[in-house]
């Protein structure tokens, strides 16, 4: 059972590190970077803390999410067990926020599926 969980942890960590890097750098994919900028303008509009009067700058929001995904993804793959657990928790919270954001924007189920699957796999890693 340890080998499949290790493979899942490496796969998820690599996925998050890559998506984080894509949010931080236009050199990975310029069209994706432009699309992300437009999406984060929408995401900032439904930011959960907006009810308390805080609405992030979309570019800062994108950079913060990108760094969180990149660092937590790398720690999920390379970190010691305690840091792997902490990065799993951070990524789980991030995916819950992503699902909240997509539902708030009334996106289709097809748009929400990747975040739901990632959340489910992160929870699987957490309970096993």
mmCIF file of N, CA and C in Angstrom:
data_model
loop_
_atom_site.group_PDB
_atom_site.id
_atom_site.type_symbol
_atom_site.label_atom_id
_atom_site.label_comp_id
_atom_site.label_asym_id
_atom_site.label_seq_id
_atom_site.Cartn_x
_atom_site.Cartn_y
_atom_site.Cartn_z
ATOM 1 N N UNK A 1 0.818 -1.200 0.000
ATOM 2 C CA UNK A 1 0.000 0.000 0.000
ATOM 3 C C UNK A 1 0.860 1.261 0.000
ATOM 4 N N UNK A 2 2.073 1.165 0.506
ATOM 5 C CA UNK A 2 2.932 2.348 0.596
ATOM 6 C C UNK A 2 3.347 2.851 -0.794
ATOM 7 N N UNK A 3 3.621 1.941 -1.721
ATOM 8 C CA UNK A 3 4.076 2.358 -3.050
ATOM 9 C C UNK A 3 3.004 3.132 -3.813
ATOM 10 N N UNK A 4 1.746 2.674 -3.857
ATOM 11 C CA UNK A 4 0.725 3.477 -4.562
ATOM 12 C C UNK A 4 0.509 4.854 -3.923
ATOM 13 N N UNK A 5 0.567 4.930 -2.585
ATOM 14 C CA UNK A 5 0.394 6.227 -1.929
ATOM 15 C C UNK A 5 1.572 7.156 -2.208
ATOM 16 N N UNK A 6 2.764 6.594 -2.253
ATOM 17 C CA UNK A 6 3.943 7.395 -2.596
ATOM 18 C C UNK A 6 3.831 7.907 -4.026
ATOM 19 N N UNK A 7 3.400 7.039 -4.929
ATOM 20 C CA UNK A 7 3.229 7.455 -6.324
ATOM 21 C C UNK A 7 2.176 8.556 -6.432
ATOM 22 N N UNK A 8 1.078 8.410 -5.699
ATOM 23 C CA UNK A 8 0.027 9.431 -5.709
ATOM 24 C C UNK A 8 0.546 10.751 -5.148
ATOM 25 N N UNK A 9 1.319 10.673 -4.068
ATOM 26 C CA UNK A 9 1.882 11.880 -3.455
ATOM 27 C C UNK A 9 2.820 12.592 -4.429
ATOM 28 N N UNK A 10 3.665 11.836 -5.127
ATOM 29 C CA UNK A 10 4.597 12.418 -6.096
ATOM 30 C C UNK A 10 3.827 13.018 -7.271
ATOM 31 N N UNK A 11 2.814 12.311 -7.746
ATOM 32 C CA UNK A 11 2.010 12.804 -8.868
ATOM 33 C C UNK A 11 1.282 14.094 -8.499
ATOM 34 N N UNK A 12 0.626 14.100 -7.351
ATOM 35 C CA UNK A 12 -0.095 15.301 -6.920
ATOM 36 C C UNK A 12 0.856 16.469 -6.652
ATOM 37 N N UNK A 13 1.955 16.184 -5.969
ATOM 38 C CA UNK A 13 2.924 17.238 -5.682
ATOM 39 C C UNK A 13 3.495 17.842 -6.954
ATOM 40 N N UNK A 14 3.812 16.989 -7.918
ATOM 41 C CA UNK A 14 4.341 17.473 -9.198
ATOM 42 C C UNK A 14 3.301 18.298 -9.940
ATOM 43 N N UNK A 15 2.050 17.841 -9.919
ATOM 44 C CA UNK A 15 0.963 18.572 -10.568
ATOM 45 C C UNK A 15 0.816 19.972 -9.965
ATOM 46 N N UNK A 16 0.783 20.048 -8.629
ATOM 47 C CA UNK A 16 0.621 21.352 -7.986
ATOM 48 C C UNK A 16 1.838 22.238 -8.209
ATOM 49 N N UNK A 17 3.029 21.665 -8.176
ATOM 50 C CA UNK A 17 4.237 22.463 -8.425
ATOM 51 C C UNK A 17 4.208 23.039 -9.840
ATOM 52 N N UNK A 18 3.784 22.237 -10.802
ATOM 53 C CA UNK A 18 3.721 22.703 -12.187
ATOM 54 C C UNK A 18 2.644 23.775 -12.367
ATOM 55 N N UNK A 19 1.457 23.566 -11.786
ATOM 56 C CA UNK A 19 0.403 24.569 -11.932
ATOM 57 C C UNK A 19 0.787 25.861 -11.207
ATOM 58 N N UNK A 20 1.469 25.738 -10.081
ATOM 59 C CA UNK A 20 1.946 26.931 -9.381
ATOM 60 C C UNK A 20 2.961 27.684 -10.214
ATOM 61 N N UNK A 21 3.888 26.953 -10.812
ATOM 62 C CA UNK A 21 4.900 27.593 -11.658
ATOM 63 C C UNK A 21 4.249 28.271 -12.857
ATOM 64 N N UNK A 22 3.209 27.661 -13.414
ATOM 65 C CA UNK A 22 2.511 28.262 -14.557
ATOM 66 C C UNK A 22 1.832 29.577 -14.163
ATOM 67 N N UNK A 23 1.382 29.675 -12.924
ATOM 68 C CA UNK A 23 0.762 30.920 -12.459
ATOM 69 C C UNK A 23 1.806 32.012 -12.230
ATOM 70 N N UNK A 24 3.039 31.613 -11.997
ATOM 71 C CA UNK A 24 4.096 32.570 -11.675
ATOM 72 C C UNK A 24 4.914 33.024 -12.870
ATOM 73 N N UNK A 25 4.934 32.236 -13.925
ATOM 74 C CA UNK A 25 5.833 32.528 -15.035
ATOM 75 C C UNK A 25 5.101 32.488 -16.364
ATOM 76 N N UNK A 26 5.303 33.517 -17.157
ATOM 77 C CA UNK A 26 4.741 33.539 -18.505
ATOM 78 C C UNK A 26 5.549 32.652 -19.454
ATOM 79 N N UNK A 27 6.759 32.274 -19.057
ATOM 80 C CA UNK A 27 7.630 31.519 -19.945
ATOM 81 C C UNK A 27 7.211 30.063 -20.096
ATOM 82 N N UNK A 28 6.425 29.549 -19.155
ATOM 83 C CA UNK A 28 5.965 28.162 -19.273
ATOM 84 C C UNK A 28 4.935 28.064 -20.388
ATOM 85 N N UNK A 29 3.971 28.974 -20.385
ATOM 86 C CA UNK A 29 2.957 29.016 -21.438
ATOM 87 C C UNK A 29 2.315 30.394 -21.434
ATOM 88 N N UNK A 30 2.648 31.185 -22.416
ATOM 89 C CA UNK A 30 2.121 32.549 -22.483
ATOM 90 C C UNK A 30 0.592 32.586 -22.613
ATOM 91 N N UNK A 31 -0.025 31.732 -23.454
ATOM 92 C CA UNK A 31 -1.492 31.771 -23.534
ATOM 93 C C UNK A 31 -2.168 31.393 -22.210
ATOM 94 N N UNK A 32 -1.613 30.413 -21.511
ATOM 95 C CA UNK A 32 -2.175 30.013 -20.221
ATOM 96 C C UNK A 32 -2.011 31.140 -19.219
ATOM 97 N N UNK A 33 -0.887 31.813 -19.252
ATOM 98 C CA UNK A 33 -0.637 32.922 -18.334
ATOM 99 C C UNK A 33 -1.650 34.046 -18.541
ATOM 100 N N UNK A 34 -1.946 34.374 -19.784
ATOM 101 C CA UNK A 34 -2.936 35.412 -20.072
ATOM 102 C C UNK A 34 -4.328 34.985 -19.618
ATOM 103 N N UNK A 35 -4.646 33.722 -19.829
ATOM 104 C CA UNK A 35 -5.942 33.210 -19.387
ATOM 105 C C UNK A 35 -6.052 33.262 -17.861
ATOM 106 N N UNK A 36 -4.952 32.911 -17.167
ATOM 107 C CA UNK A 36 -4.944 32.943 -15.702
ATOM 108 C C UNK A 36 -5.172 34.361 -15.181
ATOM 109 N N UNK A 37 -4.559 35.348 -15.825
ATOM 110 C CA UNK A 37 -4.746 36.735 -15.396
ATOM 111 C C UNK A 37 -6.217 37.123 -15.459
ATOM 112 N N UNK A 38 -6.874 36.748 -16.546
ATOM 113 C CA UNK A 38 -8.294 37.070 -16.700
ATOM 114 C C UNK A 38 -9.142 36.323 -15.669
ATOM 115 N N UNK A 39 -8.802 35.073 -15.410
ATOM 116 C CA UNK A 39 -9.559 34.283 -14.430
ATOM 117 C C UNK A 39 -9.414 34.840 -13.024
ATOM 118 N N UNK A 40 -8.218 35.275 -12.654
ATOM 119 C CA UNK A 40 -8.010 35.763 -11.295
ATOM 120 C C UNK A 40 -8.704 37.104 -11.047
ATOM 121 N N UNK A 41 -9.028 37.828 -12.101
ATOM 122 C CA UNK A 41 -9.856 39.026 -11.933
ATOM 123 C C UNK A 41 -11.243 38.590 -11.455
ATOM 124 N N UNK A 42 -11.761 37.530 -12.071
ATOM 125 C CA UNK A 42 -13.070 36.989 -11.655
ATOM 126 C C UNK A 42 -12.979 36.384 -10.256
ATOM 127 N N UNK A 43 -11.902 35.641 -10.002
ATOM 128 C CA UNK A 43 -11.749 34.978 -8.700
ATOM 129 C C UNK A 43 -11.694 36.000 -7.562
ATOM 130 N N UNK A 44 -11.041 37.128 -7.804
ATOM 131 C CA UNK A 44 -10.930 38.159 -6.767
ATOM 132 C C UNK A 44 -12.299 38.753 -6.435
ATOM 133 N N UNK A 45 -13.200 38.763 -7.410
ATOM 134 C CA UNK A 45 -14.541 39.308 -7.192
ATOM 135 C C UNK A 45 -15.349 38.493 -6.184
ATOM 136 N N UNK A 46 -15.081 37.188 -6.102
ATOM 137 C CA UNK A 46 -15.854 36.326 -5.187
ATOM 138 C C UNK A 46 -14.973 35.789 -4.055
ATOM 139 N N UNK A 47 -13.876 36.481 -3.776
ATOM 140 C CA UNK A 47 -12.963 36.059 -2.704
ATOM 141 C C UNK A 47 -13.745 35.910 -1.402
ATOM 142 N N UNK A 48 -13.565 34.784 -0.690
ATOM 143 C CA UNK A 48 -14.380 34.516 0.503
ATOM 144 C C UNK A 48 -14.336 35.596 1.580
ATOM 145 N N UNK A 49 -13.233 36.310 1.718
ATOM 146 C CA UNK A 49 -13.135 37.335 2.755
ATOM 147 C C UNK A 49 -13.700 38.684 2.317
ATOM 148 N N UNK A 50 -14.293 38.724 1.138
ATOM 149 C CA UNK A 50 -14.889 39.957 0.635
ATOM 150 C C UNK A 50 -16.024 40.430 1.547
ATOM 151 N N UNK A 51 -16.716 39.486 2.189
ATOM 152 C CA UNK A 51 -17.811 39.860 3.107
ATOM 153 C C UNK A 51 -17.283 40.638 4.308
ATOM 154 N N UNK A 52 -15.992 40.497 4.607
ATOM 155 C CA UNK A 52 -15.368 41.237 5.709
ATOM 156 C C UNK A 52 -14.658 42.494 5.221
ATOM 157 N N UNK A 53 -14.835 42.821 3.950
ATOM 158 C CA UNK A 53 -14.264 44.045 3.420
ATOM 159 C C UNK A 53 -12.901 43.889 2.776
ATOM 160 N N UNK A 54 -12.408 42.659 2.638
ATOM 161 C CA UNK A 54 -11.093 42.471 2.017
ATOM 162 C C UNK A 54 -11.256 41.845 0.644
ATOM 163 N N UNK A 55 -10.749 42.530 -0.367
ATOM 164 C CA UNK A 55 -10.743 41.989 -1.718
ATOM 165 C C UNK A 55 -9.325 42.134 -2.259
ATOM 166 N N UNK A 56 -8.669 41.014 -2.581
ATOM 167 C CA UNK A 56 -7.270 41.095 -3.019
ATOM 168 C C UNK A 56 -7.136 41.659 -4.428
ATOM 169 N N UNK A 57 -5.973 42.216 -4.680
ATOM 170 C CA UNK A 57 -5.604 42.596 -6.031
ATOM 171 C C UNK A 57 -5.468 41.300 -6.841
ATOM 172 N N UNK A 58 -6.083 41.201 -8.018
ATOM 173 C CA UNK A 58 -6.046 39.946 -8.779
ATOM 174 C C UNK A 58 -4.638 39.432 -9.071
ATOM 175 N N UNK A 59 -3.719 40.312 -9.387
ATOM 176 C CA UNK A 59 -2.352 39.876 -9.694
ATOM 177 C C UNK A 59 -1.656 39.346 -8.446
ATOM 178 N N UNK A 60 -1.837 40.028 -7.320
ATOM 179 C CA UNK A 60 -1.252 39.559 -6.064
ATOM 180 C C UNK A 60 -1.868 38.225 -5.643
ATOM 181 N N UNK A 61 -3.163 38.095 -5.877
ATOM 182 C CA UNK A 61 -3.880 36.856 -5.573
ATOM 183 C C UNK A 61 -3.299 35.702 -6.390
ATOM 184 N N UNK A 62 -3.082 35.941 -7.686
ATOM 185 C CA UNK A 62 -2.517 34.911 -8.558
ATOM 186 C C UNK A 62 -1.112 34.526 -8.106
ATOM 187 N N UNK A 63 -0.306 35.499 -7.762
ATOM 188 C CA UNK A 63 1.065 35.230 -7.316
ATOM 189 C C UNK A 63 1.051 34.444 -6.001
ATOM 190 N N UNK A 64 0.189 34.827 -5.071
ATOM 191 C CA UNK A 64 0.115 34.119 -3.782
ATOM 192 C C UNK A 64 -0.314 32.669 -3.975
ATOM 193 N N UNK A 65 -1.320 32.448 -4.804
ATOM 194 C CA UNK A 65 -1.773 31.077 -5.067
ATOM 195 C C UNK A 65 -0.680 30.293 -5.791
ATOM 196 N N UNK A 66 -0.013 30.946 -6.734
ATOM 197 C CA UNK A 66 1.065 30.280 -7.463
ATOM 198 C C UNK A 66 2.193 29.827 -6.544
ATOM 199 N N UNK A 67 2.635 30.715 -5.649
ATOM 200 C CA UNK A 67 3.706 30.348 -4.710
ATOM 201 C C UNK A 67 3.251 29.250 -3.749
ATOM 202 N N UNK A 68 2.022 29.349 -3.293
ATOM 203 C CA UNK A 68 1.503 28.321 -2.383
ATOM 204 C C UNK A 68 1.474 26.969 -3.073
ATOM 205 N N UNK A 69 0.979 26.916 -4.298
ATOM 206 C CA UNK A 69 0.938 25.649 -5.036
ATOM 207 C C UNK A 69 2.346 25.126 -5.320
ATOM 208 N N UNK A 70 3.233 26.003 -5.747
ATOM 209 C CA UNK A 70 4.595 25.579 -6.069
ATOM 210 C C UNK A 70 5.315 25.016 -4.846
ATOM 211 N N UNK A 71 5.317 25.776 -3.755
ATOM 212 C CA UNK A 71 6.056 25.344 -2.558
ATOM 213 C C UNK A 71 5.410 24.137 -1.884
ATOM 214 N N UNK A 72 4.080 24.153 -1.766
ATOM 215 C CA UNK A 72 3.403 23.016 -1.139
ATOM 216 C C UNK A 72 3.544 21.770 -2.002
ATOM 217 N N UNK A 73 3.503 21.922 -3.313
ATOM 218 C CA UNK A 73 3.700 20.781 -4.202
ATOM 219 C C UNK A 73 5.091 20.184 -4.063
ATOM 220 N N UNK A 74 6.109 21.041 -4.001
ATOM 221 C CA UNK A 74 7.479 20.550 -3.823
ATOM 222 C C UNK A 74 7.654 19.866 -2.466
ATOM 223 N N UNK A 75 7.055 20.445 -1.427
ATOM 224 C CA UNK A 75 7.157 19.825 -0.101
ATOM 225 C C UNK A 75 6.404 18.497 -0.041
ATOM 226 N N UNK A 76 5.314 18.402 -0.781
ATOM 227 C CA UNK A 76 4.557 17.156 -0.814
ATOM 228 C C UNK A 76 5.410 16.035 -1.415
ATOM 229 N N UNK A 77 6.251 16.384 -2.377
ATOM 230 C CA UNK A 77 7.114 15.391 -3.027
ATOM 231 C C UNK A 77 8.405 15.165 -2.247
ATOM 232 N N UNK A 78 9.058 16.242 -1.836
ATOM 233 C CA UNK A 78 10.430 16.151 -1.327
ATOM 234 C C UNK A 78 10.582 16.332 0.183
ATOM 235 N N UNK A 79 9.562 16.836 0.842
ATOM 236 C CA UNK A 79 9.690 17.187 2.246
ATOM 237 C C UNK A 79 9.661 16.001 3.187
ATOM 238 N N UNK A 80 10.086 16.225 4.424
ATOM 239 C CA UNK A 80 9.961 15.182 5.444
ATOM 240 C C UNK A 80 8.471 14.975 5.771
ATOM 241 N N UNK A 81 8.125 13.868 6.395
ATOM 242 C CA UNK A 81 6.706 13.547 6.623
ATOM 243 C C UNK A 81 5.875 14.658 7.259
ATOM 244 N N UNK A 82 6.417 15.367 8.237
ATOM 245 C CA UNK A 82 5.624 16.414 8.887
ATOM 246 C C UNK A 82 5.316 17.549 7.915
ATOM 247 N N UNK A 83 6.272 17.908 7.060
ATOM 248 C CA UNK A 83 6.036 18.958 6.072
ATOM 249 C C UNK A 83 5.128 18.467 4.944
ATOM 250 N N UNK A 84 5.186 17.174 4.645
ATOM 251 C CA UNK A 84 4.259 16.607 3.672
ATOM 252 C C UNK A 84 2.829 16.725 4.184
ATOM 253 N N UNK A 85 2.624 16.452 5.453
ATOM 254 C CA UNK A 85 1.282 16.565 6.034
ATOM 255 C C UNK A 85 0.808 18.013 6.038
ATOM 256 N N UNK A 86 1.703 18.933 6.368
ATOM 257 C CA UNK A 86 1.329 20.349 6.382
ATOM 258 C C UNK A 86 1.007 20.846 4.971
ATOM 259 N N UNK A 87 1.796 20.428 3.989
ATOM 260 C CA UNK A 87 1.530 20.864 2.619
ATOM 261 C C UNK A 87 0.232 20.243 2.108
ATOM 262 N N UNK A 88 -0.049 19.004 2.516
ATOM 263 C CA UNK A 88 -1.310 18.378 2.139
ATOM 264 C C UNK A 88 -2.481 19.183 2.699
ATOM 265 N N UNK A 89 -2.375 19.620 3.950
ATOM 266 C CA UNK A 89 -3.424 20.428 4.565
ATOM 267 C C UNK A 89 -3.609 21.747 3.812
ATOM 268 N N UNK A 90 -2.513 22.423 3.492
ATOM 269 C CA UNK A 90 -2.602 23.694 2.766
ATOM 270 C C UNK A 90 -3.237 23.507 1.390
ATOM 271 N N UNK A 91 -2.836 22.455 0.693
ATOM 272 C CA UNK A 91 -3.404 22.205 -0.633
ATOM 273 C C UNK A 91 -4.876 21.810 -0.538
ATOM 274 N N UNK A 92 -5.238 21.080 0.524
ATOM 275 C CA UNK A 92 -6.640 20.723 0.739
ATOM 276 C C UNK A 92 -7.480 21.985 0.939
ATOM 277 N N UNK A 93 -6.999 22.897 1.773
ATOM 278 C CA UNK A 93 -7.707 24.154 1.993
ATOM 279 C C UNK A 93 -7.787 24.975 0.701
ATOM 280 N N UNK A 94 -6.713 24.965 -0.065
ATOM 281 C CA UNK A 94 -6.694 25.684 -1.333
ATOM 282 C C UNK A 94 -7.736 25.120 -2.296
ATOM 283 N N UNK A 95 -7.851 23.805 -2.360
ATOM 284 C CA UNK A 95 -8.839 23.181 -3.251
ATOM 285 C C UNK A 95 -10.264 23.448 -2.775
ATOM 286 N N UNK A 96 -10.466 23.493 -1.474
ATOM 287 C CA UNK A 96 -11.786 23.845 -0.957
ATOM 288 C C UNK A 96 -12.129 25.281 -1.358
ATOM 289 N N UNK A 97 -11.147 26.165 -1.282
ATOM 290 C CA UNK A 97 -11.352 27.543 -1.722
ATOM 291 C C UNK A 97 -11.616 27.631 -3.219
ATOM 292 N N UNK A 98 -10.923 26.799 -3.986
ATOM 293 C CA UNK A 98 -11.125 26.792 -5.438
ATOM 294 C C UNK A 98 -12.548 26.336 -5.780
ATOM 295 N N UNK A 99 -13.013 25.308 -5.093
ATOM 296 C CA UNK A 99 -14.377 24.820 -5.337
ATOM 297 C C UNK A 99 -15.391 25.896 -4.939
ATOM 298 N N UNK A 100 -15.176 26.545 -3.792
ATOM 299 C CA UNK A 100 -16.059 27.642 -3.364
ATOM 300 C C UNK A 100 -16.103 28.733 -4.435
ATOM 301 N N UNK A 101 -14.943 29.096 -4.946
ATOM 302 C CA UNK A 101 -14.858 30.152 -5.950
ATOM 303 C C UNK A 101 -15.609 29.764 -7.217
ATOM 304 N N UNK A 102 -15.404 28.539 -7.693
ATOM 305 C CA UNK A 102 -16.056 28.103 -8.925
ATOM 306 C C UNK A 102 -17.569 28.017 -8.755
ATOM 307 N N UNK A 103 -18.012 27.547 -7.591
ATOM 308 C CA UNK A 103 -19.455 27.486 -7.326
ATOM 309 C C UNK A 103 -20.028 28.899 -7.233
ATOM 310 N N UNK A 104 -19.299 29.807 -6.589
ATOM 311 C CA UNK A 104 -19.754 31.198 -6.479
ATOM 312 C C UNK A 104 -19.878 31.869 -7.842
ATOM 313 N N UNK A 105 -19.015 31.478 -8.759
ATOM 314 C CA UNK A 105 -19.070 32.028 -10.118
ATOM 315 C C UNK A 105 -20.078 31.292 -10.999
ATOM 316 N N UNK A 106 -20.757 30.294 -10.408
ATOM 317 C CA UNK A 106 -21.761 29.499 -11.119
ATOM 318 C C UNK A 106 -21.175 28.810 -12.350
ATOM 319 N N UNK A 107 -19.964 28.292 -12.179
ATOM 320 C CA UNK A 107 -19.319 27.550 -13.256
ATOM 321 C C UNK A 107 -19.969 26.173 -13.397
ATOM 322 N N UNK A 108 -19.804 25.565 -14.555
ATOM 323 C CA UNK A 108 -20.393 24.250 -14.808
ATOM 324 C C UNK A 108 -19.675 23.176 -13.991
ATOM 325 N N UNK A 109 -20.323 22.037 -13.847
ATOM 326 C CA UNK A 109 -19.727 20.920 -13.123
ATOM 327 C C UNK A 109 -18.423 20.486 -13.785
ATOM 328 N N UNK A 110 -18.368 20.525 -15.109
ATOM 329 C CA UNK A 110 -17.144 20.140 -15.824
ATOM 330 C C UNK A 110 -15.956 21.014 -15.422
ATOM 331 N N UNK A 111 -16.208 22.269 -15.124
ATOM 332 C CA UNK A 111 -15.144 23.170 -14.699
ATOM 333 C C UNK A 111 -14.694 22.850 -13.278
ATOM 334 N N UNK A 112 -15.616 22.373 -12.449
ATOM 335 C CA UNK A 112 -15.309 22.073 -11.046
ATOM 336 C C UNK A 112 -14.639 20.714 -10.846
ATOM 337 N N UNK A 113 -14.795 19.810 -11.799
ATOM 338 C CA UNK A 113 -14.314 18.438 -11.621
ATOM 339 C C UNK A 113 -12.825 18.349 -11.286
ATOM 340 N N UNK A 114 -11.915 19.070 -11.965
ATOM 341 C CA UNK A 114 -10.501 18.940 -11.595
ATOM 342 C C UNK A 114 -10.224 19.287 -10.131
ATOM 343 N N UNK A 115 -10.830 20.351 -9.626
ATOM 344 C CA UNK A 115 -10.623 20.730 -8.222
ATOM 345 C C UNK A 115 -11.218 19.684 -7.283
ATOM 346 N N UNK A 116 -12.368 19.132 -7.647
ATOM 347 C CA UNK A 116 -13.007 18.103 -6.819
ATOM 348 C C UNK A 116 -12.143 16.852 -6.776
ATOM 349 N N UNK A 117 -11.607 16.444 -7.928
ATOM 350 C CA UNK A 117 -10.752 15.253 -7.982
ATOM 351 C C UNK A 117 -9.478 15.473 -7.168
ATOM 352 N N UNK A 118 -8.856 16.639 -7.330
ATOM 353 C CA UNK A 118 -7.644 16.937 -6.549
ATOM 354 C C UNK A 118 -7.944 16.926 -5.057
ATOM 355 N N UNK A 119 -9.066 17.506 -4.660
ATOM 356 C CA UNK A 119 -9.450 17.502 -3.251
ATOM 357 C C UNK A 119 -9.640 16.079 -2.757
ATOM 358 N N UNK A 120 -10.326 15.267 -3.525
ATOM 359 C CA UNK A 120 -10.533 13.880 -3.136
ATOM 360 C C UNK A 120 -9.227 13.111 -2.989
ATOM 361 N N UNK A 121 -8.299 13.316 -3.895
ATOM 362 C CA UNK A 121 -7.005 12.621 -3.821
ATOM 363 C C UNK A 121 -6.179 13.117 -2.650
ATOM 364 N N UNK A 122 -6.235 14.412 -2.364
ATOM 365 C CA UNK A 122 -5.520 14.944 -1.195
ATOM 366 C C UNK A 122 -6.099 14.385 0.105
ATOM 367 N N UNK A 123 -7.421 14.281 0.153
ATOM 368 C CA UNK A 123 -8.054 13.690 1.346
ATOM 369 C C UNK A 123 -7.698 12.217 1.476
ATOM 370 N N UNK A 124 -7.607 11.515 0.344
ATOM 371 C CA UNK A 124 -7.196 10.108 0.377
ATOM 372 C C UNK A 124 -5.785 9.970 0.950
ATOM 373 N N UNK A 125 -4.893 10.851 0.514
ATOM 374 C CA UNK A 125 -3.528 10.831 1.069
ATOM 375 C C UNK A 125 -3.549 11.092 2.560
ATOM 376 N N UNK A 126 -4.435 11.958 2.985
ATOM 377 C CA UNK A 126 -4.494 12.340 4.403
ATOM 378 C C UNK A 126 -4.983 11.210 5.283
ATOM 379 N N UNK A 127 -5.957 10.442 4.793
ATOM 380 C CA UNK A 127 -6.528 9.395 5.663
ATOM 381 C C UNK A 127 -5.759 8.090 5.600
ATOM 382 N N UNK A 128 -4.936 7.914 4.594
ATOM 383 C CA UNK A 128 -4.180 6.637 4.470
ATOM 384 C C UNK A 128 -2.796 6.735 5.057
#
